[in-house]
């Protein structure tokens, strides 16, 4: 009578281990036979070559064992099932060494990875909300269980447990993100005229912003409606208006028209700052020249200013105390030495709600993201060298041009501050064709 797997009373992991252990024993016996055949060789080779053969045989055995371990699921001995393999004199002197590695999972949770061992499995089952992911062969646990997980593994007695935890930068970012206020209840504040026009993925983008405390990097591909999503978010925090919008100079009028269209705000409540202006203003927007002598008052409900003017008006902007801010094309802040970057960052940091928009977030050049991350989470991204050494493959003399731990950075950003969709990801949600009239009004001479 044949027995099914369940009839043995063993788990799949136990069967994997038995298979691996049998292969290791067969390999060991074969190598021992080789050693015996080598020892019966002619005596003329014994004096010098016998020791070399033994060394090579042992090296081959170690190499073979390593290959077996790398190809099969990693297990340690099951004392109740199989007698442990003989250990070397050196390893028997100390405690058995076991390793546990924590890493950031794509789900935004923490994953624990370790070779199978009954002691470690018993320990991980004590961790609150820990769950086994059979497909990826990982233990998944929420962020708030990380400290208790580390404690559980470190308190295992009779073993030398080596715990490789998450990088401190990663832990700070996840902790900061979990501490922000969830504003999802404010979604209903979006006017029906806007909410009804939002596509499903755009609604998801607005909800993401609210769930992350209103401080995010909206990194959708160009053409997916980042402007409308940002306007919808500002509608949810209307109690904190006025709003400051930082944008490239070529997009100032576009923002003014979009705000007027979607929020039904009087054109006189939309203030646009220009470096120089003279002429007619048929649009009805409030126009202010940055070259005006005396104090400039930014008293519109929406105040639109280009990045190149920010350094000149930094003091005015800081004193205005804007709580809601949108930074369009935020990759304009990638250069840490640029005046617009050094002038804009304190203003973004000070705002209670900050929506950064960029269709090209430069994920392949992590150093160009640092200032944007610092603007959103200054308490987390406070050391460019820590960030550069982790994600920019180090650097010579503080110059970081490479990329490292790329997958971890991408997962970390998606779990904490960034949402990004490409057109191919949401193609089924897009209309077959969209027509849009873009008005162009000449507001300045230069």
mmCIF file with all atom_site columns, C-alpha atoms in Angstrom, residues 181-365:
data_model
loop_
_atom_site.group_PDB
_atom_site.id
_atom_site.type_symbol
_atom_site.label_atom_id
_atom_site.label_alt_id
_atom_site.label_comp_id
_atom_site.label_asym_id
_atom_site.label_entity_id
_atom_site.label_seq_id
_atom_site.pdbx_PDB_ins_code
_atom_site.Cartn_x
_atom_site.Cartn_y
_atom_site.Cartn_z
_atom_site.occupancy
_atom_site.B_iso_or_equiv
_atom_site.pdbx_formal_charge
_atom_site.auth_seq_id
_atom_site.auth_comp_id
_atom_site.auth_asym_id
_atom_site.auth_atom_id
_atom_site.pdbx_PDB_model_num
ATOM 1   C CA . UNK A 1 181 ? -2.587  61.021 9.792   1.00 0.00 ? 181 UNK A CA 1
ATOM 2   C CA . UNK A 1 182 ? -4.877  59.097 7.465   1.00 0.00 ? 182 UNK A CA 1
ATOM 3   C CA . UNK A 1 183 ? -7.192  61.634 5.812   1.00 0.00 ? 183 UNK A CA 1
ATOM 4   C CA . UNK A 1 184 ? -9.191  59.213 3.673   1.00 0.00 ? 184 UNK A CA 1
ATOM 5   C CA . UNK A 1 185 ? -12.437 60.375 5.307   1.00 0.00 ? 185 UNK A CA 1
ATOM 6   C CA . UNK A 1 186 ? -11.954 63.724 3.575   1.00 0.00 ? 186 UNK A CA 1
ATOM 7   C CA . UNK A 1 187 ? -12.351 62.174 0.128   1.00 0.00 ? 187 UNK A CA 1
ATOM 8   C CA . UNK A 1 188 ? -16.065 63.004 0.204   1.00 0.00 ? 188 UNK A CA 1
ATOM 9   C CA . UNK A 1 189 ? -15.176 66.704 0.216   1.00 0.00 ? 189 UNK A CA 1
ATOM 10  C CA . UNK A 1 190 ? -14.321 66.566 -3.487  1.00 0.00 ? 190 UNK A CA 1
ATOM 11  C CA . UNK A 1 191 ? -16.995 68.454 -5.453  1.00 0.00 ? 191 UNK A CA 1
ATOM 12  C CA . UNK A 1 192 ? -19.228 66.203 -7.535  1.00 0.00 ? 192 UNK A CA 1
ATOM 13  C CA . UNK A 1 193 ? -18.262 68.097 -10.677 1.00 0.00 ? 193 UNK A CA 1
ATOM 14  C CA . UNK A 1 194 ? -14.675 66.880 -10.158 1.00 0.00 ? 194 UNK A CA 1
ATOM 15  C CA . UNK A 1 195 ? -15.210 63.441 -8.609  1.00 0.00 ? 195 UNK A CA 1
ATOM 16  C CA . UNK A 1 196 ? -17.571 62.357 -11.372 1.00 0.00 ? 196 UNK A CA 1
ATOM 17  C CA . UNK A 1 197 ? -14.917 63.152 -13.999 1.00 0.00 ? 197 UNK A CA 1
ATOM 18  C CA . UNK A 1 198 ? -12.100 61.284 -12.293 1.00 0.00 ? 198 UNK A CA 1
ATOM 19  C CA . UNK A 1 199 ? -11.029 57.992 -13.845 1.00 0.00 ? 199 UNK A CA 1
ATOM 20  C CA . UNK A 1 200 ? -10.662 54.998 -11.485 1.00 0.00 ? 200 UNK A CA 1
ATOM 21  C CA . UNK A 1 201 ? -6.877  55.223 -11.270 1.00 0.00 ? 201 UNK A CA 1
ATOM 22  C CA . UNK A 1 202 ? -7.142  58.974 -10.632 1.00 0.00 ? 202 UNK A CA 1
ATOM 23  C CA . UNK A 1 203 ? -9.476  58.331 -7.704  1.00 0.00 ? 203 UNK A CA 1
ATOM 24  C CA . UNK A 1 204 ? -6.884  55.881 -6.434  1.00 0.00 ? 204 UNK A CA 1
ATOM 25  C CA . UNK A 1 205 ? -4.228  58.596 -6.694  1.00 0.00 ? 205 UNK A CA 1
ATOM 26  C CA . UNK A 1 206 ? -6.309  61.048 -4.657  1.00 0.00 ? 206 UNK A CA 1
ATOM 27  C CA . UNK A 1 207 ? -6.983  58.398 -2.009  1.00 0.00 ? 207 UNK A CA 1
ATOM 28  C CA . UNK A 1 208 ? -3.264  57.572 -1.858  1.00 0.00 ? 208 UNK A CA 1
ATOM 29  C CA . UNK A 1 209 ? -2.478  61.227 -1.175  1.00 0.00 ? 209 UNK A CA 1
ATOM 30  C CA . UNK A 1 210 ? -5.052  61.407 1.611   1.00 0.00 ? 210 UNK A CA 1
ATOM 31  C CA . UNK A 1 211 ? -3.971  58.119 3.178   1.00 0.00 ? 211 UNK A CA 1
ATOM 32  C CA . UNK A 1 212 ? -0.396  59.412 3.326   1.00 0.00 ? 212 UNK A CA 1
ATOM 33  C CA . UNK A 1 213 ? -1.207  62.649 5.085   1.00 0.00 ? 213 UNK A CA 1
ATOM 34  C CA . UNK A 1 214 ? -1.285  64.835 1.986   1.00 0.00 ? 214 UNK A CA 1
ATOM 35  C CA . UNK A 1 215 ? 2.501   64.714 1.416   1.00 0.00 ? 215 UNK A CA 1
ATOM 36  C CA . UNK A 1 216 ? 3.335   62.593 -1.619  1.00 0.00 ? 216 UNK A CA 1
ATOM 37  C CA . UNK A 1 217 ? 5.149   62.373 -4.927  1.00 0.00 ? 217 UNK A CA 1
ATOM 38  C CA . UNK A 1 218 ? 2.574   61.820 -7.672  1.00 0.00 ? 218 UNK A CA 1
ATOM 39  C CA . UNK A 1 219 ? 4.728   60.329 -10.421 1.00 0.00 ? 219 UNK A CA 1
ATOM 40  C CA . UNK A 1 220 ? 2.218   59.217 -13.077 1.00 0.00 ? 220 UNK A CA 1
ATOM 41  C CA . UNK A 1 221 ? 3.399   59.172 -16.658 1.00 0.00 ? 221 UNK A CA 1
ATOM 42  C CA . UNK A 1 222 ? 2.731   62.325 -18.642 1.00 0.00 ? 222 UNK A CA 1
ATOM 43  C CA . UNK A 1 223 ? -0.833  62.562 -19.903 1.00 0.00 ? 223 UNK A CA 1
ATOM 44  C CA . UNK A 1 224 ? -2.534  60.715 -17.037 1.00 0.00 ? 224 UNK A CA 1
ATOM 45  C CA . UNK A 1 225 ? -4.000  63.776 -15.340 1.00 0.00 ? 225 UNK A CA 1
ATOM 46  C CA . UNK A 1 226 ? -1.656  64.646 -12.473 1.00 0.00 ? 226 UNK A CA 1
ATOM 47  C CA . UNK A 1 227 ? -2.915  68.248 -12.492 1.00 0.00 ? 227 UNK A CA 1
ATOM 48  C CA . UNK A 1 228 ? -6.534  67.217 -11.968 1.00 0.00 ? 228 UNK A CA 1
ATOM 49  C CA . UNK A 1 229 ? -5.592  64.776 -9.210  1.00 0.00 ? 229 UNK A CA 1
ATOM 50  C CA . UNK A 1 230 ? -3.644  67.490 -7.386  1.00 0.00 ? 230 UNK A CA 1
ATOM 51  C CA . UNK A 1 231 ? -6.579  69.916 -7.690  1.00 0.00 ? 231 UNK A CA 1
ATOM 52  C CA . UNK A 1 232 ? -8.874  67.229 -6.264  1.00 0.00 ? 232 UNK A CA 1
ATOM 53  C CA . UNK A 1 233 ? -6.559  66.800 -3.277  1.00 0.00 ? 233 UNK A CA 1
ATOM 54  C CA . UNK A 1 234 ? -6.549  70.549 -2.616  1.00 0.00 ? 234 UNK A CA 1
ATOM 55  C CA . UNK A 1 235 ? -10.355 70.463 -2.641  1.00 0.00 ? 235 UNK A CA 1
ATOM 56  C CA . UNK A 1 236 ? -10.219 67.955 0.210   1.00 0.00 ? 236 UNK A CA 1
ATOM 57  C CA . UNK A 1 237 ? -8.151  70.328 2.383   1.00 0.00 ? 237 UNK A CA 1
ATOM 58  C CA . UNK A 1 238 ? -10.072 73.496 1.563   1.00 0.00 ? 238 UNK A CA 1
ATOM 59  C CA . UNK A 1 239 ? -10.074 74.526 5.233   1.00 0.00 ? 239 UNK A CA 1
ATOM 60  C CA . UNK A 1 240 ? -6.300  75.038 4.943   1.00 0.00 ? 240 UNK A CA 1
ATOM 61  C CA . UNK A 1 241 ? -6.328  77.330 1.898   1.00 0.00 ? 241 UNK A CA 1
ATOM 62  C CA . UNK A 1 242 ? -4.743  79.537 0.452   1.00 0.00 ? 242 UNK A CA 1
ATOM 63  C CA . UNK A 1 243 ? -2.668  77.392 -1.882  1.00 0.00 ? 243 UNK A CA 1
ATOM 64  C CA . UNK A 1 244 ? 0.796   77.989 -3.308  1.00 0.00 ? 244 UNK A CA 1
ATOM 65  C CA . UNK A 1 245 ? 1.715   76.439 -6.655  1.00 0.00 ? 245 UNK A CA 1
ATOM 66  C CA . UNK A 1 246 ? 5.352   76.240 -7.780  1.00 0.00 ? 246 UNK A CA 1
ATOM 67  C CA . UNK A 1 247 ? 5.689   75.503 -11.477 1.00 0.00 ? 247 UNK A CA 1
ATOM 68  C CA . UNK A 1 248 ? 7.897   76.077 -14.517 1.00 0.00 ? 248 UNK A CA 1
ATOM 69  C CA . UNK A 1 249 ? 7.186   79.487 -16.019 1.00 0.00 ? 249 UNK A CA 1
ATOM 70  C CA . UNK A 1 250 ? 5.588   77.999 -19.143 1.00 0.00 ? 250 UNK A CA 1
ATOM 71  C CA . UNK A 1 251 ? 2.857   76.299 -17.109 1.00 0.00 ? 251 UNK A CA 1
ATOM 72  C CA . UNK A 1 252 ? 1.673   79.186 -14.946 1.00 0.00 ? 252 UNK A CA 1
ATOM 73  C CA . UNK A 1 253 ? -1.259  80.095 -17.197 1.00 0.00 ? 253 UNK A CA 1
ATOM 74  C CA . UNK A 1 254 ? -2.192  76.442 -17.641 1.00 0.00 ? 254 UNK A CA 1
ATOM 75  C CA . UNK A 1 255 ? -2.549  76.066 -13.878 1.00 0.00 ? 255 UNK A CA 1
ATOM 76  C CA . UNK A 1 256 ? -4.625  79.229 -13.587 1.00 0.00 ? 256 UNK A CA 1
ATOM 77  C CA . UNK A 1 257 ? -7.043  78.027 -16.275 1.00 0.00 ? 257 UNK A CA 1
ATOM 78  C CA . UNK A 1 258 ? -7.334  74.521 -14.798 1.00 0.00 ? 258 UNK A CA 1
ATOM 79  C CA . UNK A 1 259 ? -8.077  75.863 -11.323 1.00 0.00 ? 259 UNK A CA 1
ATOM 80  C CA . UNK A 1 260 ? -10.723 78.205 -12.652 1.00 0.00 ? 260 UNK A CA 1
ATOM 81  C CA . UNK A 1 261 ? -12.288 75.425 -14.704 1.00 0.00 ? 261 UNK A CA 1
ATOM 82  C CA . UNK A 1 262 ? -12.464 72.703 -12.062 1.00 0.00 ? 262 UNK A CA 1
ATOM 83  C CA . UNK A 1 263 ? -12.950 74.624 -8.813  1.00 0.00 ? 263 UNK A CA 1
ATOM 84  C CA . UNK A 1 264 ? -15.242 77.338 -10.168 1.00 0.00 ? 264 UNK A CA 1
ATOM 85  C CA . UNK A 1 265 ? -13.166 80.023 -8.464  1.00 0.00 ? 265 UNK A CA 1
ATOM 86  C CA . UNK A 1 266 ? -13.324 83.660 -9.459  1.00 0.00 ? 266 UNK A CA 1
ATOM 87  C CA . UNK A 1 267 ? -10.428 84.587 -11.724 1.00 0.00 ? 267 UNK A CA 1
ATOM 88  C CA . UNK A 1 268 ? -9.567  87.484 -9.415  1.00 0.00 ? 268 UNK A CA 1
ATOM 89  C CA . UNK A 1 269 ? -8.847  84.959 -6.614  1.00 0.00 ? 269 UNK A CA 1
ATOM 90  C CA . UNK A 1 270 ? -6.132  83.360 -8.754  1.00 0.00 ? 270 UNK A CA 1
ATOM 91  C CA . UNK A 1 271 ? -2.887  85.312 -8.433  1.00 0.00 ? 271 UNK A CA 1
ATOM 92  C CA . UNK A 1 272 ? -0.075  84.805 -10.939 1.00 0.00 ? 272 UNK A CA 1
ATOM 93  C CA . UNK A 1 273 ? 3.410   86.192 -10.272 1.00 0.00 ? 273 UNK A CA 1
ATOM 94  C CA . UNK A 1 274 ? 5.406   87.171 -13.351 1.00 0.00 ? 274 UNK A CA 1
ATOM 95  C CA . UNK A 1 275 ? 8.976   88.346 -13.554 1.00 0.00 ? 275 UNK A CA 1
ATOM 96  C CA . UNK A 1 276 ? 7.856   91.260 -15.717 1.00 0.00 ? 276 UNK A CA 1
ATOM 97  C CA . UNK A 1 277 ? 4.550   92.195 -17.224 1.00 0.00 ? 277 UNK A CA 1
ATOM 98  C CA . UNK A 1 278 ? 2.833   94.984 -19.077 1.00 0.00 ? 278 UNK A CA 1
ATOM 99  C CA . UNK A 1 279 ? -0.217  94.883 -21.256 1.00 0.00 ? 279 UNK A CA 1
ATOM 100 C CA . UNK A 1 280 ? -3.802  93.727 -21.144 1.00 0.00 ? 280 UNK A CA 1
ATOM 101 C CA . UNK A 1 281 ? -5.148  91.042 -18.849 1.00 0.00 ? 281 UNK A CA 1
ATOM 102 C CA . UNK A 1 282 ? -8.229  89.712 -20.564 1.00 0.00 ? 282 UNK A CA 1
ATOM 103 C CA . UNK A 1 283 ? -8.223  86.547 -18.474 1.00 0.00 ? 283 UNK A CA 1
ATOM 104 C CA . UNK A 1 284 ? -9.099  88.483 -15.338 1.00 0.00 ? 284 UNK A CA 1
ATOM 105 C CA . UNK A 1 285 ? -6.417  86.819 -13.179 1.00 0.00 ? 285 UNK A CA 1
ATOM 106 C CA . UNK A 1 286 ? -4.643  88.931 -10.603 1.00 0.00 ? 286 UNK A CA 1
ATOM 107 C CA . UNK A 1 287 ? -1.202  89.650 -12.034 1.00 0.00 ? 287 UNK A CA 1
ATOM 108 C CA . UNK A 1 288 ? 1.742   90.663 -9.825  1.00 0.00 ? 288 UNK A CA 1
ATOM 109 C CA . UNK A 1 289 ? 5.191   91.547 -11.087 1.00 0.00 ? 289 UNK A CA 1
ATOM 110 C CA . UNK A 1 290 ? 8.128   90.261 -9.063  1.00 0.00 ? 290 UNK A CA 1
ATOM 111 C CA . UNK A 1 291 ? 10.009  93.461 -9.984  1.00 0.00 ? 291 UNK A CA 1
ATOM 112 C CA . UNK A 1 292 ? 7.470   95.650 -8.233  1.00 0.00 ? 292 UNK A CA 1
ATOM 113 C CA . UNK A 1 293 ? 9.117   98.013 -5.787  1.00 0.00 ? 293 UNK A CA 1
ATOM 114 C CA . UNK A 1 294 ? 7.993   97.547 -2.239  1.00 0.00 ? 294 UNK A CA 1
ATOM 115 C CA . UNK A 1 295 ? 6.298   94.588 -0.580  1.00 0.00 ? 295 UNK A CA 1
ATOM 116 C CA . UNK A 1 296 ? 4.512   91.996 -2.697  1.00 0.00 ? 296 UNK A CA 1
ATOM 117 C CA . UNK A 1 297 ? 1.328   90.600 -1.199  1.00 0.00 ? 297 UNK A CA 1
ATOM 118 C CA . UNK A 1 298 ? 0.442   87.046 -2.166  1.00 0.00 ? 298 UNK A CA 1
ATOM 119 C CA . UNK A 1 299 ? -3.186  87.174 -1.071  1.00 0.00 ? 299 UNK A CA 1
ATOM 120 C CA . UNK A 1 300 ? -4.941  85.045 -3.682  1.00 0.00 ? 300 UNK A CA 1
ATOM 121 C CA . UNK A 1 301 ? -6.761  81.821 -2.872  1.00 0.00 ? 301 UNK A CA 1
ATOM 122 C CA . UNK A 1 302 ? -4.378  80.231 -5.364  1.00 0.00 ? 302 UNK A CA 1
ATOM 123 C CA . UNK A 1 303 ? -0.956  81.802 -5.849  1.00 0.00 ? 303 UNK A CA 1
ATOM 124 C CA . UNK A 1 304 ? 1.057   80.629 -8.834  1.00 0.00 ? 304 UNK A CA 1
ATOM 125 C CA . UNK A 1 305 ? 4.764   81.332 -9.065  1.00 0.00 ? 305 UNK A CA 1
ATOM 126 C CA . UNK A 1 306 ? 7.571   79.947 -11.213 1.00 0.00 ? 306 UNK A CA 1
ATOM 127 C CA . UNK A 1 307 ? 10.664  78.267 -9.781  1.00 0.00 ? 307 UNK A CA 1
ATOM 128 C CA . UNK A 1 308 ? 13.023  80.916 -11.142 1.00 0.00 ? 308 UNK A CA 1
ATOM 129 C CA . UNK A 1 309 ? 11.266  83.646 -9.123  1.00 0.00 ? 309 UNK A CA 1
ATOM 130 C CA . UNK A 1 310 ? 11.259  81.742 -5.820  1.00 0.00 ? 310 UNK A CA 1
ATOM 131 C CA . UNK A 1 311 ? 14.787  82.816 -4.765  1.00 0.00 ? 311 UNK A CA 1
ATOM 132 C CA . UNK A 1 312 ? 13.825  86.469 -5.145  1.00 0.00 ? 312 UNK A CA 1
ATOM 133 C CA . UNK A 1 313 ? 10.619  86.084 -3.129  1.00 0.00 ? 313 UNK A CA 1
ATOM 134 C CA . UNK A 1 314 ? 11.759  83.461 -0.615  1.00 0.00 ? 314 UNK A CA 1
ATOM 135 C CA . UNK A 1 315 ? 11.265  85.722 2.417   1.00 0.00 ? 315 UNK A CA 1
ATOM 136 C CA . UNK A 1 316 ? 7.789   86.738 1.277   1.00 0.00 ? 316 UNK A CA 1
ATOM 137 C CA . UNK A 1 317 ? 6.843   83.112 0.654   1.00 0.00 ? 317 UNK A CA 1
ATOM 138 C CA . UNK A 1 318 ? 8.101   81.989 4.050   1.00 0.00 ? 318 UNK A CA 1
ATOM 139 C CA . UNK A 1 319 ? 6.207   84.776 5.825   1.00 0.00 ? 319 UNK A CA 1
ATOM 140 C CA . UNK A 1 320 ? 3.013   83.975 3.928   1.00 0.00 ? 320 UNK A CA 1
ATOM 141 C CA . UNK A 1 321 ? 2.879   80.605 5.703   1.00 0.00 ? 321 UNK A CA 1
ATOM 142 C CA . UNK A 1 322 ? 1.153   78.550 2.990   1.00 0.00 ? 322 UNK A CA 1
ATOM 143 C CA . UNK A 1 323 ? -0.212  75.297 4.399   1.00 0.00 ? 323 UNK A CA 1
ATOM 144 C CA . UNK A 1 324 ? -1.120  73.752 1.033   1.00 0.00 ? 324 UNK A CA 1
ATOM 145 C CA . UNK A 1 325 ? 1.497   73.533 -1.711  1.00 0.00 ? 325 UNK A CA 1
ATOM 146 C CA . UNK A 1 326 ? 1.782   71.945 -5.130  1.00 0.00 ? 326 UNK A CA 1
ATOM 147 C CA . UNK A 1 327 ? 5.183   71.616 -6.787  1.00 0.00 ? 327 UNK A CA 1
ATOM 148 C CA . UNK A 1 328 ? 4.668   70.796 -10.453 1.00 0.00 ? 328 UNK A CA 1
ATOM 149 C CA . UNK A 1 329 ? 7.516   69.179 -12.413 1.00 0.00 ? 329 UNK A CA 1
ATOM 150 C CA . UNK A 1 330 ? 9.296   68.668 -9.104  1.00 0.00 ? 330 UNK A CA 1
ATOM 151 C CA . UNK A 1 331 ? 12.309  67.143 -10.852 1.00 0.00 ? 331 UNK A CA 1
ATOM 152 C CA . UNK A 1 332 ? 13.296  70.805 -11.352 1.00 0.00 ? 332 UNK A CA 1
ATOM 153 C CA . UNK A 1 333 ? 14.579  70.464 -7.769  1.00 0.00 ? 333 UNK A CA 1
ATOM 154 C CA . UNK A 1 334 ? 17.026  67.643 -8.513  1.00 0.00 ? 334 UNK A CA 1
ATOM 155 C CA . UNK A 1 335 ? 20.128  69.857 -8.389  1.00 0.00 ? 335 UNK A CA 1
ATOM 156 C CA . UNK A 1 336 ? 21.057  70.401 -4.751  1.00 0.00 ? 336 UNK A CA 1
ATOM 157 C CA . UNK A 1 337 ? 23.250  73.416 -5.584  1.00 0.00 ? 337 UNK A CA 1
ATOM 158 C CA . UNK A 1 338 ? 20.692  75.271 -7.705  1.00 0.00 ? 338 UNK A CA 1
ATOM 159 C CA . UNK A 1 339 ? 19.264  78.466 -6.210  1.00 0.00 ? 339 UNK A CA 1
ATOM 160 C CA . UNK A 1 340 ? 15.690  77.432 -6.960  1.00 0.00 ? 340 UNK A CA 1
ATOM 161 C CA . UNK A 1 341 ? 16.253  74.203 -5.018  1.00 0.00 ? 341 UNK A CA 1
ATOM 162 C CA . UNK A 1 342 ? 17.782  75.813 -1.947  1.00 0.00 ? 342 UNK A CA 1
ATOM 163 C CA . UNK A 1 343 ? 15.052  78.477 -1.944  1.00 0.00 ? 343 UNK A CA 1
ATOM 164 C CA . UNK A 1 344 ? 12.102  76.138 -2.591  1.00 0.00 ? 344 UNK A CA 1
ATOM 165 C CA . UNK A 1 345 ? 12.874  73.365 -0.109  1.00 0.00 ? 345 UNK A CA 1
ATOM 166 C CA . UNK A 1 346 ? 12.259  75.354 3.117   1.00 0.00 ? 346 UNK A CA 1
ATOM 167 C CA . UNK A 1 347 ? 8.878   76.447 1.742   1.00 0.00 ? 347 UNK A CA 1
ATOM 168 C CA . UNK A 1 348 ? 7.857   72.885 0.856   1.00 0.00 ? 348 UNK A CA 1
ATOM 169 C CA . UNK A 1 349 ? 9.031   71.567 4.223   1.00 0.00 ? 349 UNK A CA 1
ATOM 170 C CA . UNK A 1 350 ? 7.000   74.191 6.049   1.00 0.00 ? 350 UNK A CA 1
ATOM 171 C CA . UNK A 1 351 ? 3.727   73.400 4.250   1.00 0.00 ? 351 UNK A CA 1
ATOM 172 C CA . UNK A 1 352 ? 1.362   71.032 6.009   1.00 0.00 ? 352 UNK A CA 1
ATOM 173 C CA . UNK A 1 353 ? 0.243   69.445 2.743   1.00 0.00 ? 353 UNK A CA 1
ATOM 174 C CA . UNK A 1 354 ? 2.661   69.151 -0.181  1.00 0.00 ? 354 UNK A CA 1
ATOM 175 C CA . UNK A 1 355 ? 1.908   67.425 -3.498  1.00 0.00 ? 355 UNK A CA 1
ATOM 176 C CA . UNK A 1 356 ? 4.946   66.973 -5.730  1.00 0.00 ? 356 UNK A CA 1
ATOM 177 C CA . UNK A 1 357 ? 4.211   66.157 -9.375  1.00 0.00 ? 357 UNK A CA 1
ATOM 178 C CA . UNK A 1 358 ? 6.705   64.601 -11.754 1.00 0.00 ? 358 UNK A CA 1
ATOM 179 C CA . UNK A 1 359 ? 6.248   62.376 -14.775 1.00 0.00 ? 359 UNK A CA 1
ATOM 180 C CA . UNK A 1 360 ? 9.977   61.628 -14.845 1.00 0.00 ? 360 UNK A CA 1
ATOM 181 C CA . UNK A 1 361 ? 11.053  60.822 -11.277 1.00 0.00 ? 361 UNK A CA 1
ATOM 182 C CA . UNK A 1 362 ? 14.530  59.607 -12.361 1.00 0.00 ? 362 UNK A CA 1
ATOM 183 C CA . UNK A 1 363 ? 14.300  56.265 -10.577 1.00 0.00 ? 363 UNK A CA 1
ATOM 184 C CA . UNK A 1 364 ? 17.470  55.132 -12.368 1.00 0.00 ? 364 UNK A CA 1
ATOM 185 C CA . UNK A 1 365 ? 19.409  58.103 -10.929 1.00 0.00 ? 365 UNK A CA 1
#
